[in-house]
mmCIF file of C-alpha atoms in Angstrom:
data_model
loop_
_atom_site.group_PDB
_atom_site.id
_atom_site.type_symbol
_atom_site.label_atom_id
_atom_site.label_comp_id
_atom_site.label_asym_id
_atom_site.label_seq_id
_atom_site.Cartn_x
_atom_site.Cartn_y
_atom_site.Cartn_z
ATOM 1 C CA MET A 1 26.485 -10.926 48.179
ATOM 2 C CA PRO A 2 27.753 -13.362 45.485
ATOM 3 C CA THR A 3 24.170 -14.626 45.090
ATOM 4 C CA LEU A 4 22.914 -11.088 44.598
ATOM 5 C CA ARG A 5 25.661 -10.419 42.051
ATOM 6 C CA ARG A 6 24.724 -13.559 40.108
ATOM 7 C CA LEU A 7 21.066 -12.490 40.147
ATOM 8 C CA VAL A 8 21.955 -9.052 38.788
ATOM 9 C CA VAL A 9 24.082 -10.612 36.037
ATOM 10 C CA PHE A 10 21.269 -13.023 35.163
ATOM 11 C CA LEU A 11 18.727 -10.199 34.922
ATOM 12 C CA LEU A 12 21.081 -8.159 32.730
ATOM 13 C CA VAL A 13 21.613 -11.094 30.367
ATOM 14 C CA LEU A 14 17.864 -11.694 30.285
ATOM 15 C CA SER A 15 17.198 -8.050 29.439
ATOM 16 C CA PHE A 16 19.807 -8.141 26.643
ATOM 17 C CA CYS A 17 18.257 -11.304 25.201
ATOM 18 C CA SER A 18 14.797 -9.737 25.366
ATOM 19 C CA ALA A 19 16.054 -6.620 23.600
ATOM 20 C CA ALA A 20 17.663 -8.764 20.875
ATOM 21 C CA ALA A 21 14.437 -10.684 20.414
ATOM 22 C CA LEU A 22 12.497 -7.442 20.057
ATOM 23 C CA ALA A 23 15.027 -6.160 17.520
ATOM 24 C CA GLN A 24 14.527 -9.240 15.342
ATOM 25 C CA PRO A 25 10.782 -9.813 14.905
ATOM 26 C CA ALA A 26 9.735 -13.326 13.995
ATOM 27 C CA PHE A 27 8.775 -14.256 10.462
ATOM 28 C CA TYR A 28 5.077 -13.664 9.866
ATOM 29 C CA LEU A 29 4.184 -17.164 8.661
ATOM 30 C CA LYS A 30 4.056 -20.090 11.067
ATOM 31 C CA ASN A 31 4.209 -23.842 10.782
ATOM 32 C CA GLY A 32 0.808 -25.155 9.724
ATOM 33 C CA ASP A 33 -0.362 -21.928 8.064
ATOM 34 C CA ARG A 34 -2.590 -21.994 4.993
ATOM 35 C CA VAL A 35 -2.101 -18.907 2.824
ATOM 36 C CA VAL A 36 -4.569 -17.674 0.191
ATOM 37 C CA PHE A 37 -3.394 -14.971 -2.222
ATOM 38 C CA TYR A 38 -6.503 -13.071 -3.343
ATOM 39 C CA GLY A 39 -6.542 -10.453 -6.082
ATOM 40 C CA ASP A 40 -6.960 -9.543 -9.728
ATOM 41 C CA SER A 41 -4.949 -10.378 -12.869
ATOM 42 C CA ILE A 42 -1.657 -9.340 -11.274
ATOM 43 C CA THR A 43 -2.127 -12.013 -8.636
ATOM 44 C CA ASP A 44 -3.526 -14.280 -11.352
ATOM 45 C CA GLN A 45 -0.123 -14.125 -13.104
ATOM 46 C CA ARG A 46 1.144 -16.349 -10.274
ATOM 47 C CA LEU A 47 4.561 -14.697 -10.172
ATOM 48 C CA TYR A 48 4.989 -12.579 -7.029
ATOM 49 C CA THR A 49 2.989 -15.277 -5.283
ATOM 50 C CA THR A 50 5.153 -18.176 -6.488
ATOM 51 C CA PHE A 51 8.342 -16.205 -5.750
ATOM 52 C CA THR A 52 7.028 -15.720 -2.219
ATOM 53 C CA GLU A 53 6.110 -19.391 -1.903
ATOM 54 C CA THR A 54 9.513 -20.560 -3.114
ATOM 55 C CA TYR A 55 11.277 -18.178 -0.726
ATOM 56 C CA VAL A 56 9.361 -19.672 2.198
ATOM 57 C CA LEU A 57 10.061 -23.260 1.073
ATOM 58 C CA THR A 58 13.770 -22.672 0.538
ATOM 59 C CA ARG A 59 14.352 -20.495 3.607
ATOM 60 C CA PHE A 60 12.251 -22.569 6.011
ATOM 61 C CA PRO A 61 12.402 -26.129 4.621
ATOM 62 C CA LYS A 62 11.164 -27.706 7.869
ATOM 63 C CA MET A 63 8.100 -25.473 8.071
ATOM 64 C CA LYS A 64 4.886 -26.742 6.469
ATOM 65 C CA VAL A 65 2.862 -23.952 4.888
ATOM 66 C CA VAL A 66 0.177 -24.456 2.230
ATOM 67 C CA PHE A 67 -0.201 -21.826 -0.522
ATOM 68 C CA ILE A 68 -3.335 -21.295 -2.611
ATOM 69 C CA HIS A 69 -3.292 -18.777 -5.468
ATOM 70 C CA SER A 70 -6.765 -17.267 -5.984
ATOM 71 C CA GLY A 71 -6.257 -14.293 -8.290
ATOM 72 C CA TRP A 72 -8.757 -13.682 -11.105
ATOM 73 C CA GLY A 73 -8.111 -11.362 -14.021
ATOM 74 C CA GLY A 74 -10.316 -8.248 -14.143
ATOM 75 C CA ASP A 75 -11.409 -8.512 -10.512
ATOM 76 C CA ARG A 76 -12.520 -5.514 -8.499
ATOM 77 C CA VAL A 77 -13.689 -5.353 -4.897
ATOM 78 C CA THR A 78 -17.176 -6.208 -6.191
ATOM 79 C CA GLY A 79 -15.949 -9.262 -8.109
ATOM 80 C CA GLY A 80 -15.578 -9.796 -11.847
ATOM 81 C CA GLY A 81 -15.226 -12.607 -14.349
ATOM 82 C CA GLY A 82 -15.110 -15.184 -11.557
ATOM 83 C CA GLY A 83 -18.464 -14.041 -10.205
ATOM 84 C CA PRO A 84 -19.621 -11.525 -7.592
ATOM 85 C CA VAL A 85 -17.323 -10.988 -4.649
ATOM 86 C CA ASP A 86 -19.315 -13.079 -2.165
ATOM 87 C CA LEU A 87 -19.211 -16.070 -4.516
ATOM 88 C CA ARG A 88 -15.490 -15.508 -5.050
ATOM 89 C CA LEU A 89 -14.872 -15.442 -1.313
ATOM 90 C CA GLU A 90 -16.975 -18.528 -0.613
ATOM 91 C CA ARG A 91 -15.502 -20.644 -3.413
ATOM 92 C CA ASP A 92 -11.941 -19.325 -3.718
ATOM 93 C CA VAL A 93 -11.078 -18.389 -0.124
ATOM 94 C CA PHE A 94 -13.360 -19.828 2.560
ATOM 95 C CA ALA A 95 -13.326 -23.319 1.030
ATOM 96 C CA TYR A 96 -9.607 -23.588 1.804
ATOM 97 C CA LYS A 97 -9.943 -22.491 5.460
ATOM 98 C CA PRO A 98 -6.853 -20.264 5.330
ATOM 99 C CA THR A 99 -5.112 -18.934 8.417
ATOM 100 C CA VAL A 100 -3.509 -16.153 6.337
ATOM 101 C CA MET A 101 -4.943 -14.138 3.447
ATOM 102 C CA THR A 102 -3.424 -11.427 1.293
ATOM 103 C CA ILE A 103 -5.690 -9.013 -0.570
ATOM 104 C CA MET A 104 -4.429 -6.949 -3.502
ATOM 105 C CA LEU A 105 -7.140 -5.080 -5.395
ATOM 106 C CA GLY A 106 -7.277 -1.577 -6.829
ATOM 107 C CA MET A 107 -5.671 -1.620 -10.255
ATOM 108 C CA ASN A 108 -9.038 -2.147 -11.973
ATOM 109 C CA ASP A 109 -11.073 -0.401 -9.284
ATOM 110 C CA GLY A 110 -9.634 3.023 -10.106
ATOM 111 C CA SER A 111 -10.900 2.638 -13.703
ATOM 112 C CA TYR A 112 -7.608 3.886 -15.191
ATOM 113 C CA ARG A 113 -8.673 7.528 -14.914
ATOM 114 C CA ALA A 114 -8.062 10.526 -12.693
ATOM 115 C CA PHE A 115 -9.184 10.212 -9.091
ATOM 116 C CA ASP A 116 -12.962 10.095 -8.764
ATOM 117 C CA GLN A 117 -14.500 10.246 -5.292
ATOM 118 C CA LYS A 118 -17.534 8.135 -6.185
ATOM 119 C CA ILE A 119 -15.345 5.400 -7.699
ATOM 120 C CA PHE A 120 -13.078 5.514 -4.655
ATOM 121 C CA ASP A 121 -16.040 5.236 -2.259
ATOM 122 C CA THR A 122 -17.088 2.024 -4.019
ATOM 123 C CA TYR A 123 -13.557 0.677 -3.563
ATOM 124 C CA ALA A 124 -13.400 1.650 0.118
ATOM 125 C CA GLY A 125 -16.783 0.103 0.845
ATOM 126 C CA GLY A 126 -15.868 -3.035 -1.066
ATOM 127 C CA ILE A 127 -12.596 -3.543 0.792
ATOM 128 C CA ARG A 128 -14.388 -3.113 4.122
ATOM 129 C CA HIS A 129 -16.994 -5.667 3.034
ATOM 130 C CA ILE A 130 -14.305 -8.206 2.087
ATOM 131 C CA ILE A 131 -12.509 -7.790 5.407
ATOM 132 C CA GLU A 132 -15.730 -8.045 7.423
ATOM 133 C CA SER A 133 -16.846 -11.154 5.534
ATOM 134 C CA VAL A 134 -13.478 -12.862 5.925
ATOM 135 C CA GLU A 135 -13.149 -12.076 9.619
ATOM 136 C CA LYS A 136 -16.733 -13.202 10.297
ATOM 137 C CA THR A 137 -16.331 -16.502 8.439
ATOM 138 C CA LEU A 138 -12.749 -17.212 9.535
ATOM 139 C CA PRO A 139 -12.238 -15.837 13.053
ATOM 140 C CA GLY A 140 -8.575 -15.456 13.925
ATOM 141 C CA ILE A 141 -7.369 -15.224 10.309
ATOM 142 C CA ARG A 142 -4.380 -12.932 9.733
ATOM 143 C CA ILE A 143 -4.982 -10.561 6.833
ATOM 144 C CA THR A 144 -2.299 -8.711 4.890
ATOM 145 C CA LEU A 145 -3.647 -5.782 2.898
ATOM 146 C CA ILE A 146 -1.447 -5.070 -0.110
ATOM 147 C CA GLN A 147 -1.168 -1.525 -1.368
ATOM 148 C CA PRO A 148 -1.665 -1.849 -5.145
ATOM 149 C CA SER A 149 1.373 -2.511 -7.309
ATOM 150 C CA PRO A 150 2.312 0.380 -9.619
ATOM 151 C CA TYR A 151 0.966 1.499 -12.911
ATOM 152 C CA ASP A 152 4.167 2.355 -14.779
ATOM 153 C CA ASP A 153 4.278 6.131 -15.080
ATOM 154 C CA VAL A 154 8.080 6.004 -14.811
ATOM 155 C CA THR A 155 9.393 4.527 -18.059
ATOM 156 C CA ARG A 156 6.564 6.081 -20.091
ATOM 157 C CA ALA A 157 4.838 9.457 -19.804
ATOM 158 C CA PRO A 158 1.596 9.552 -17.759
ATOM 159 C CA THR A 159 -1.590 9.393 -19.829
ATOM 160 C CA PHE A 160 -3.131 12.284 -17.887
ATOM 161 C CA GLU A 161 -1.909 14.955 -15.471
ATOM 162 C CA GLY A 162 -0.526 13.407 -12.313
ATOM 163 C CA GLY A 163 -0.689 9.913 -13.782
ATOM 164 C CA TYR A 164 -2.712 6.835 -12.852
ATOM 165 C CA ASN A 165 -0.204 5.576 -10.335
ATOM 166 C CA ALA A 166 -0.910 8.613 -8.169
ATOM 167 C CA VAL A 167 -4.516 7.390 -7.991
ATOM 168 C CA LEU A 168 -3.318 3.942 -6.873
ATOM 169 C CA VAL A 169 -1.146 5.580 -4.230
ATOM 170 C CA ARG A 170 -4.258 7.265 -2.787
ATOM 171 C CA TYR A 171 -5.989 3.893 -2.702
ATOM 172 C CA GLY A 172 -2.941 2.451 -0.952
ATOM 173 C CA ASP A 173 -2.947 5.258 1.605
ATOM 174 C CA PHE A 174 -6.526 4.330 2.453
ATOM 175 C CA LEU A 175 -5.475 0.710 3.007
ATOM 176 C CA LYS A 176 -2.625 1.826 5.257
ATOM 177 C CA GLU A 177 -5.033 3.898 7.334
ATOM 178 C CA LEU A 178 -7.493 1.017 7.468
ATOM 179 C CA ALA A 179 -4.775 -1.386 8.639
ATOM 180 C CA SER A 180 -3.716 0.992 11.418
ATOM 181 C CA THR A 181 -7.191 0.823 12.974
ATOM 182 C CA GLY A 182 -7.440 -2.966 13.107
ATOM 183 C CA LYS A 183 -5.445 -6.154 13.451
ATOM 184 C CA LEU A 184 -4.297 -6.062 9.853
ATOM 185 C CA THR A 185 -0.843 -6.209 8.292
ATOM 186 C CA ILE A 186 0.022 -3.780 5.503
ATOM 187 C CA ALA A 187 2.437 -4.426 2.642
ATOM 188 C CA ASP A 188 3.408 -1.593 0.299
ATOM 189 C CA LEU A 189 4.003 -3.046 -3.174
ATOM 190 C CA ASN A 190 3.983 0.384 -4.798
ATOM 191 C CA THR A 191 6.479 2.799 -3.217
ATOM 192 C CA PRO A 192 9.582 0.551 -3.229
ATOM 193 C CA VAL A 193 8.812 -0.879 -6.677
ATOM 194 C CA VAL A 194 8.442 2.628 -8.135
ATOM 195 C CA ALA A 195 11.760 3.629 -6.536
ATOM 196 C CA ASP A 196 13.469 0.567 -8.039
ATOM 197 C CA LEU A 197 11.805 1.229 -11.402
ATOM 198 C CA ARG A 198 13.203 4.770 -11.410
ATOM 199 C CA LYS A 199 16.684 3.502 -10.693
ATOM 200 C CA ALA A 200 16.347 0.820 -13.372
ATOM 201 C CA ASN A 201 15.233 3.491 -15.835
ATOM 202 C CA GLU A 202 18.400 5.456 -15.091
ATOM 203 C CA LEU A 203 20.567 2.371 -15.572
ATOM 204 C CA ASP A 204 18.958 1.044 -18.773
ATOM 205 C CA ALA A 205 15.858 2.833 -20.049
ATOM 206 C CA GLU A 206 14.944 0.295 -22.753
ATOM 207 C CA THR A 207 15.223 -2.775 -20.548
ATOM 208 C CA ALA A 208 13.428 -0.953 -17.720
ATOM 209 C CA LYS A 209 10.286 -0.855 -19.879
ATOM 210 C CA LYS A 210 10.212 -4.661 -19.740
ATOM 211 C CA ILE A 211 9.886 -4.690 -15.951
ATOM 212 C CA VAL A 212 6.195 -3.740 -16.357
ATOM 213 C CA PRO A 213 5.751 -4.340 -20.102
ATOM 214 C CA ASP A 214 2.155 -3.148 -20.486
ATOM 215 C CA ARG A 215 2.342 -0.669 -17.573
ATOM 216 C CA VAL A 216 -0.041 -2.871 -15.525
ATOM 217 C CA HIS A 217 1.217 -6.468 -15.453
ATOM 218 C CA PRO A 218 4.850 -6.810 -14.337
ATOM 219 C CA GLY A 219 7.223 -9.312 -15.857
ATOM 220 C CA ALA A 220 9.268 -11.629 -13.664
ATOM 221 C CA GLY A 221 11.621 -8.796 -12.653
ATOM 222 C CA GLY A 222 8.787 -6.602 -11.460
ATOM 223 C CA HIS A 223 7.119 -9.462 -9.615
ATOM 224 C CA LEU A 224 10.389 -10.275 -7.854
ATOM 225 C CA LEU A 225 10.451 -6.704 -6.531
ATOM 226 C CA MET A 226 6.845 -7.092 -5.407
ATOM 227 C CA ALA A 227 7.658 -10.372 -3.643
ATOM 228 C CA GLU A 228 10.536 -8.610 -1.889
ATOM 229 C CA ALA A 229 8.180 -5.916 -0.594
ATOM 230 C CA LEU A 230 5.684 -8.501 0.680
ATOM 231 C CA LEU A 231 8.388 -10.601 2.327
ATOM 232 C CA LYS A 232 9.864 -7.546 4.027
ATOM 233 C CA ALA A 233 6.420 -6.736 5.431
ATOM 234 C CA TRP A 234 6.443 -10.282 6.805
ATOM 235 C CA ASN A 235 9.853 -9.785 8.507
ATOM 236 C CA ALA A 236 11.651 -12.187 6.178
ATOM 237 C CA PRO A 237 15.278 -12.875 7.197
ATOM 238 C CA ALA A 238 18.136 -11.830 4.936
ATOM 239 C CA VAL A 239 20.571 -14.634 5.709
ATOM 240 C CA VAL A 240 20.512 -18.013 4.003
ATOM 241 C CA SER A 241 23.690 -19.005 5.824
ATOM 242 C CA ALA A 242 26.890 -17.323 6.962
ATOM 243 C CA VAL A 243 30.249 -19.039 7.418
ATOM 244 C CA GLU A 244 33.548 -17.515 8.487
ATOM 245 C CA ILE A 245 36.756 -19.562 8.531
ATOM 246 C CA ASP A 246 40.237 -18.619 9.711
ATOM 247 C CA ALA A 247 42.479 -20.583 7.349
ATOM 248 C CA ALA A 248 45.631 -19.772 9.319
ATOM 249 C CA SER A 249 44.374 -21.397 12.518
ATOM 250 C CA LYS A 250 42.057 -23.868 10.730
ATOM 251 C CA ASN A 251 39.205 -22.622 12.869
ATOM 252 C CA VAL A 252 35.514 -22.101 12.105
ATOM 253 C CA VAL A 253 34.869 -18.634 13.476
ATOM 254 C CA LYS A 254 31.187 -18.436 12.558
ATOM 255 C CA ALA A 255 28.484 -20.817 11.332
ATOM 256 C CA GLU A 256 25.044 -19.202 11.149
ATOM 257 C CA ASN A 257 22.084 -21.310 10.007
ATOM 258 C CA THR A 258 24.468 -24.066 8.937
ATOM 259 C CA GLU A 259 26.740 -26.810 10.204
ATOM 260 C CA VAL A 260 30.439 -26.982 9.246
ATOM 261 C CA ASN A 261 32.412 -30.192 9.772
ATOM 262 C CA GLY A 262 35.739 -31.749 8.790
ATOM 263 C CA LEU A 263 37.740 -28.565 8.233
ATOM 264 C CA ALA A 264 41.161 -29.578 6.937
ATOM 265 C CA ALA A 265 44.102 -28.398 4.819
ATOM 266 C CA THR A 266 45.418 -31.333 2.764
ATOM 267 C CA PRO A 267 46.811 -29.342 0.947
ATOM 268 C CA SER A 268 43.757 -27.356 -0.136
ATOM 269 C CA LEU A 269 41.414 -25.954 2.494
ATOM 270 C CA SER A 270 38.301 -28.142 2.589
ATOM 271 C CA TRP A 271 35.258 -28.765 4.728
ATOM 272 C CA THR A 272 31.713 -30.173 4.626
ATOM 273 C CA GLU A 273 28.843 -27.732 5.037
ATOM 274 C CA THR A 274 25.145 -28.444 5.555
ATOM 275 C CA ASP A 275 23.110 -25.259 5.293
ATOM 276 C CA HIS A 276 19.674 -25.150 6.881
ATOM 277 C CA ALA A 277 18.274 -23.151 3.959
ATOM 278 C CA LEU A 278 18.723 -22.583 0.228
ATOM 279 C CA PRO A 279 19.323 -19.404 -1.767
ATOM 280 C CA MET A 280 16.565 -17.814 -3.811
ATOM 281 C CA PRO A 281 16.592 -19.188 -7.381
ATOM 282 C CA LEU A 282 17.145 -16.228 -9.709
ATOM 283 C CA ASP A 283 17.179 -16.372 -13.505
ATOM 284 C CA LEU A 284 19.994 -13.917 -14.237
ATOM 285 C CA LYS A 285 19.658 -14.681 -17.959
ATOM 286 C CA ASP A 286 16.417 -12.675 -17.941
ATOM 287 C CA PRO A 287 17.618 -9.111 -18.741
ATOM 288 C CA ALA A 288 14.690 -7.381 -17.011
ATOM 289 C CA LEU A 289 15.053 -9.524 -13.894
ATOM 290 C CA ALA A 290 18.812 -8.942 -13.815
ATOM 291 C CA LEU A 291 18.181 -5.191 -14.110
ATOM 292 C CA SER A 292 15.618 -5.362 -11.300
ATOM 293 C CA LEU A 293 18.257 -6.938 -9.080
ATOM 294 C CA ARG A 294 20.799 -4.221 -9.975
ATOM 295 C CA ALA A 295 18.256 -1.509 -9.207
ATOM 296 C CA SER A 296 17.097 -2.980 -5.896
ATOM 297 C CA ASP A 297 18.472 -4.298 -2.624
ATOM 298 C CA PHE A 298 16.871 -7.727 -3.083
ATOM 299 C CA VAL A 299 20.112 -9.709 -2.734
ATOM 300 C CA ASP A 300 21.370 -7.825 0.308
ATOM 301 C CA ALA A 301 17.955 -7.733 1.973
ATOM 302 C CA LEU A 302 16.785 -11.311 1.337
ATOM 303 C CA ASP A 303 19.456 -13.489 -0.277
ATOM 304 C CA ARG A 304 22.739 -13.547 1.628
ATOM 305 C CA GLU A 305 24.593 -16.860 1.528
ATOM 306 C CA LEU A 306 27.918 -15.633 2.843
ATOM 307 C CA LEU A 307 31.346 -17.268 2.865
ATOM 308 C CA ARG A 308 34.271 -15.431 4.442
ATOM 309 C CA VAL A 309 37.766 -16.923 4.692
ATOM 310 C CA THR A 310 40.636 -15.053 6.283
ATOM 311 C CA GLY A 311 44.291 -15.976 6.742
ATOM 312 C CA LEU A 312 44.799 -17.303 3.213
ATOM 313 C CA SER A 313 48.394 -17.306 1.944
ATOM 314 C CA ALA A 314 48.061 -17.512 -1.869
ATOM 315 C CA ALA A 315 46.938 -14.551 -3.955
ATOM 316 C CA ARG A 316 44.019 -16.316 -5.659
ATOM 317 C CA TYR A 317 41.877 -19.415 -5.110
ATOM 318 C CA THR A 318 39.324 -21.502 -6.989
ATOM 319 C CA LEU A 319 36.221 -22.365 -5.008
ATOM 320 C CA GLU A 320 34.881 -25.843 -5.697
ATOM 321 C CA ILE A 321 31.645 -27.205 -4.290
ATOM 322 C CA ASP A 322 31.087 -30.938 -4.732
ATOM 323 C CA GLY A 323 33.954 -30.908 -7.223
ATOM 324 C CA GLU A 324 32.343 -28.210 -9.393
ATOM 325 C CA ASN A 325 33.987 -24.850 -10.077
ATOM 326 C CA ALA A 326 31.899 -22.120 -8.406
ATOM 327 C CA GLY A 327 34.305 -19.279 -9.203
ATOM 328 C CA SER A 328 37.779 -17.843 -8.807
ATOM 329 C CA PHE A 329 38.450 -15.143 -6.191
ATOM 330 C CA THR A 330 41.333 -13.221 -4.695
ATOM 331 C CA ARG A 331 42.526 -13.582 -1.140
ATOM 332 C CA GLU A 332 41.090 -10.122 -0.448
ATOM 333 C CA GLU A 333 37.692 -11.060 -1.870
ATOM 334 C CA PHE A 334 37.518 -14.114 0.375
ATOM 335 C CA ALA A 335 38.532 -11.979 3.353
ATOM 336 C CA SER A 336 35.755 -9.480 2.585
ATOM 337 C CA GLY A 337 33.187 -12.215 2.033
ATOM 338 C CA ILE A 338 31.556 -13.780 -1.032
ATOM 339 C CA ASN A 339 27.807 -14.132 -1.543
ATOM 340 C CA LEU A 340 27.315 -17.661 -2.861
ATOM 341 C CA ALA A 341 23.624 -16.960 -3.540
ATOM 342 C CA ILE A 342 24.460 -15.288 -6.862
ATOM 343 C CA LEU A 343 26.868 -18.006 -8.018
ATOM 344 C CA PRO A 344 26.151 -21.203 -10.011
ATOM 345 C CA THR A 345 26.267 -23.702 -7.150
ATOM 346 C CA PRO A 346 24.653 -27.071 -6.369
ATOM 347 C CA MET A 347 22.532 -25.190 -3.804
ATOM 348 C CA ALA A 348 21.239 -22.819 -6.495
ATOM 349 C CA ARG A 349 20.313 -25.790 -8.706
ATOM 350 C CA GLN A 350 18.485 -27.413 -5.827
ATOM 351 C CA ALA A 351 16.566 -24.201 -5.197
ATOM 352 C CA ALA A 352 15.682 -23.982 -8.901
ATOM 353 C CA ARG A 353 14.209 -27.480 -8.680
ATOM 354 C CA VAL A 354 12.064 -26.357 -5.738
ATOM 355 C CA HIS A 355 10.788 -23.407 -7.769
ATOM 356 C CA GLU A 356 10.047 -25.659 -10.734
ATOM 357 C CA LEU A 357 7.828 -27.766 -8.462
ATOM 358 C CA THR A 358 6.224 -24.612 -7.069
ATOM 359 C CA LEU A 359 5.188 -23.684 -10.595
ATOM 360 C CA ARG A 360 4.017 -27.216 -11.383
ATOM 361 C CA HIS A 361 1.708 -27.615 -8.426
ATOM 362 C CA ASN A 362 0.263 -24.145 -9.064
ATOM 363 C CA LEU A 363 -0.357 -25.077 -12.685
ATOM 364 C CA VAL A 364 -2.298 -28.145 -11.563
ATOM 365 C CA HIS A 365 -4.309 -26.091 -9.076
ATOM 366 C CA PHE A 366 -5.107 -23.510 -11.754
ATOM 367 C CA ALA A 367 -6.253 -26.191 -14.217
ATOM 368 C CA ARG A 368 -8.403 -27.868 -11.567
ATOM 369 C CA TRP A 369 -10.005 -24.599 -10.471
ATOM 370 C CA ARG A 370 -10.348 -22.540 -13.636
ATOM 371 C CA GLN A 371 -10.666 -25.213 -16.309
ATOM 372 C CA VAL A 372 -12.672 -27.884 -14.494
ATOM 373 C CA GLN A 373 -14.288 -26.791 -11.210
ATOM 374 C CA VAL A 374 -15.701 -23.412 -12.273
ATOM 375 C CA PRO A 375 -16.751 -23.999 -15.915
ATOM 376 C CA LEU A 376 -18.284 -27.417 -15.123
ATOM 377 C CA ALA A 377 -19.921 -26.413 -11.831
ATOM 378 C CA ASP A 378 -23.439 -27.160 -13.145
ATOM 379 C CA GLU A 379 -22.618 -30.657 -14.397
ATOM 380 C CA GLN A 380 -24.647 -33.295 -12.554
ATOM 381 C CA THR A 381 -22.210 -36.202 -12.588
ATOM 382 C CA GLY A 382 -20.167 -38.029 -10.034
ATOM 383 C CA HIS A 383 -17.265 -38.117 -12.443
ATOM 384 C CA LEU A 384 -16.712 -34.375 -11.919
ATOM 385 C CA GLN A 385 -15.923 -34.836 -8.228
ATOM 386 C CA ASN A 386 -13.732 -37.819 -9.058
ATOM 387 C CA ALA A 387 -11.792 -35.661 -11.514
ATOM 388 C CA LEU A 388 -11.367 -32.892 -8.938
ATOM 389 C CA ASN A 389 -10.231 -35.398 -6.322
ATOM 390 C CA SER A 390 -7.673 -36.851 -8.754
ATOM 391 C CA MET A 391 -6.271 -33.403 -9.522
ATOM 392 C CA ASP A 392 -6.094 -32.609 -5.787
ATOM 393 C CA ALA A 393 -4.159 -35.840 -5.273
ATOM 394 C CA LEU A 394 -1.767 -34.913 -8.091
ATOM 395 C CA GLU A 395 -1.161 -31.481 -6.589
ATOM 396 C CA THR A 396 -0.559 -33.009 -3.143
ATOM 397 C CA GLU A 397 1.994 -35.353 -4.703
ATOM 398 C CA LEU A 398 3.796 -32.420 -6.341
ATOM 399 C CA VAL A 399 3.778 -30.445 -3.078
ATOM 400 C CA ASP A 400 5.324 -33.440 -1.294
ATOM 401 C CA GLN A 401 8.041 -33.524 -3.959
ATOM 402 C CA GLN A 402 8.521 -29.774 -3.578
ATOM 403 C CA ARG A 403 9.068 -30.061 0.172
ATOM 404 C CA ALA A 404 11.392 -33.033 -0.247
ATOM 405 C CA ALA A 405 13.435 -31.097 -2.809
ATOM 406 C CA ALA A 406 13.896 -28.226 -0.341
ATOM 407 C CA GLN A 407 15.462 -30.323 2.420
ATOM 408 C CA PRO A 408 19.105 -29.563 3.394
ATOM 409 C CA LYS A 409 21.955 -31.549 1.874
ATOM 410 C CA PRO A 410 25.652 -31.670 2.827
ATOM 411 C CA HIS A 411 28.137 -30.202 0.336
ATOM 412 C CA HIS A 412 31.906 -30.551 0.165
ATOM 413 C CA TYR A 413 33.837 -27.280 -0.215
ATOM 414 C CA SER A 414 37.440 -26.849 -1.378
ATOM 415 C CA LEU A 415 39.635 -23.774 -1.789
ATOM 416 C CA ILE A 416 42.426 -24.553 -4.242
ATOM 417 C CA ALA A 417 45.327 -22.140 -4.590
ATOM 418 C CA GLN A 418 46.011 -21.056 -8.188
#
């Protein structure tokens, strides 16, 4: 009977663990993945893509994922300034042997006019052709179809009845239907961004116009919202780290995605913390980006670096990290929990360095691809390949620095009563 009881308990625990695992789907990207972002000028801006890359590097510093940014301004499903679509795919996608590909096209395909069935049919056929070509050439690749980002009909009046964004929504609905019939992932970069844009417009109408300045190409704030939508589609986790300390008993109650050591009160409360991830670097000095954060749930959904301390005796405390003032908070604020991700901390500076290297290696890749490889493709000289190899080596060096910069570091925390 005891054996049977133990078996029942074991099966119950197993079922609970299985249910928890199902409730928390794994992040879409895996160690060893190679990701190609494919699209038009919005992808070519290298903003939502680099935000996404930096998130992955800072949240999963031990995971090795390669990112290649292959957007080309003016592109449609048939191709554009970078050549016809089959050339684009061969040179700018297949050559990198990606395991993951995102496709965002449609802004140019709709021709900036009211919905036209013939124009749409060209788009639908072109998307199907891209998917078929990719899956044939790269069996097993995981494709994320991106519903087109918005044309801003929120902060400015539509240019015709119904507005151009409504056309893009119809194109996105087609992609959603297409994804439901195959092994494709769908990411909606329109609906949530429009909702956030509406809220931003209510909060500050003038600054809201800067989120998508020309109605087509978002600024950094708009791209951050787009990155959020893509990362959510990829099941990105919200928590950077979460620590809870009971100051009265000098006990670490919770340490999620981090290690806490050396908790002491001599006389200030202090400890050493080594988080396994970094916060998302956010430039709060950019008014449009700051407004985007106010209008969205980005911080709560993707950037929670939580510190909660209960049992404090004084009314107010200064938080120091590595001897630097990170802020002053009341006993009640510490008890409720403070999100360190939005504070000026050594961790935020480290994350900013990672993002700087993200931008640098992408700049090198862009120069190699768009300013050397493509325009000089017909040159018959061995020096061309040597130049490309040298630029590849430089980018690899920058990527190595980027990954090194993302690795966890211990930090010393102190709470000093005021």
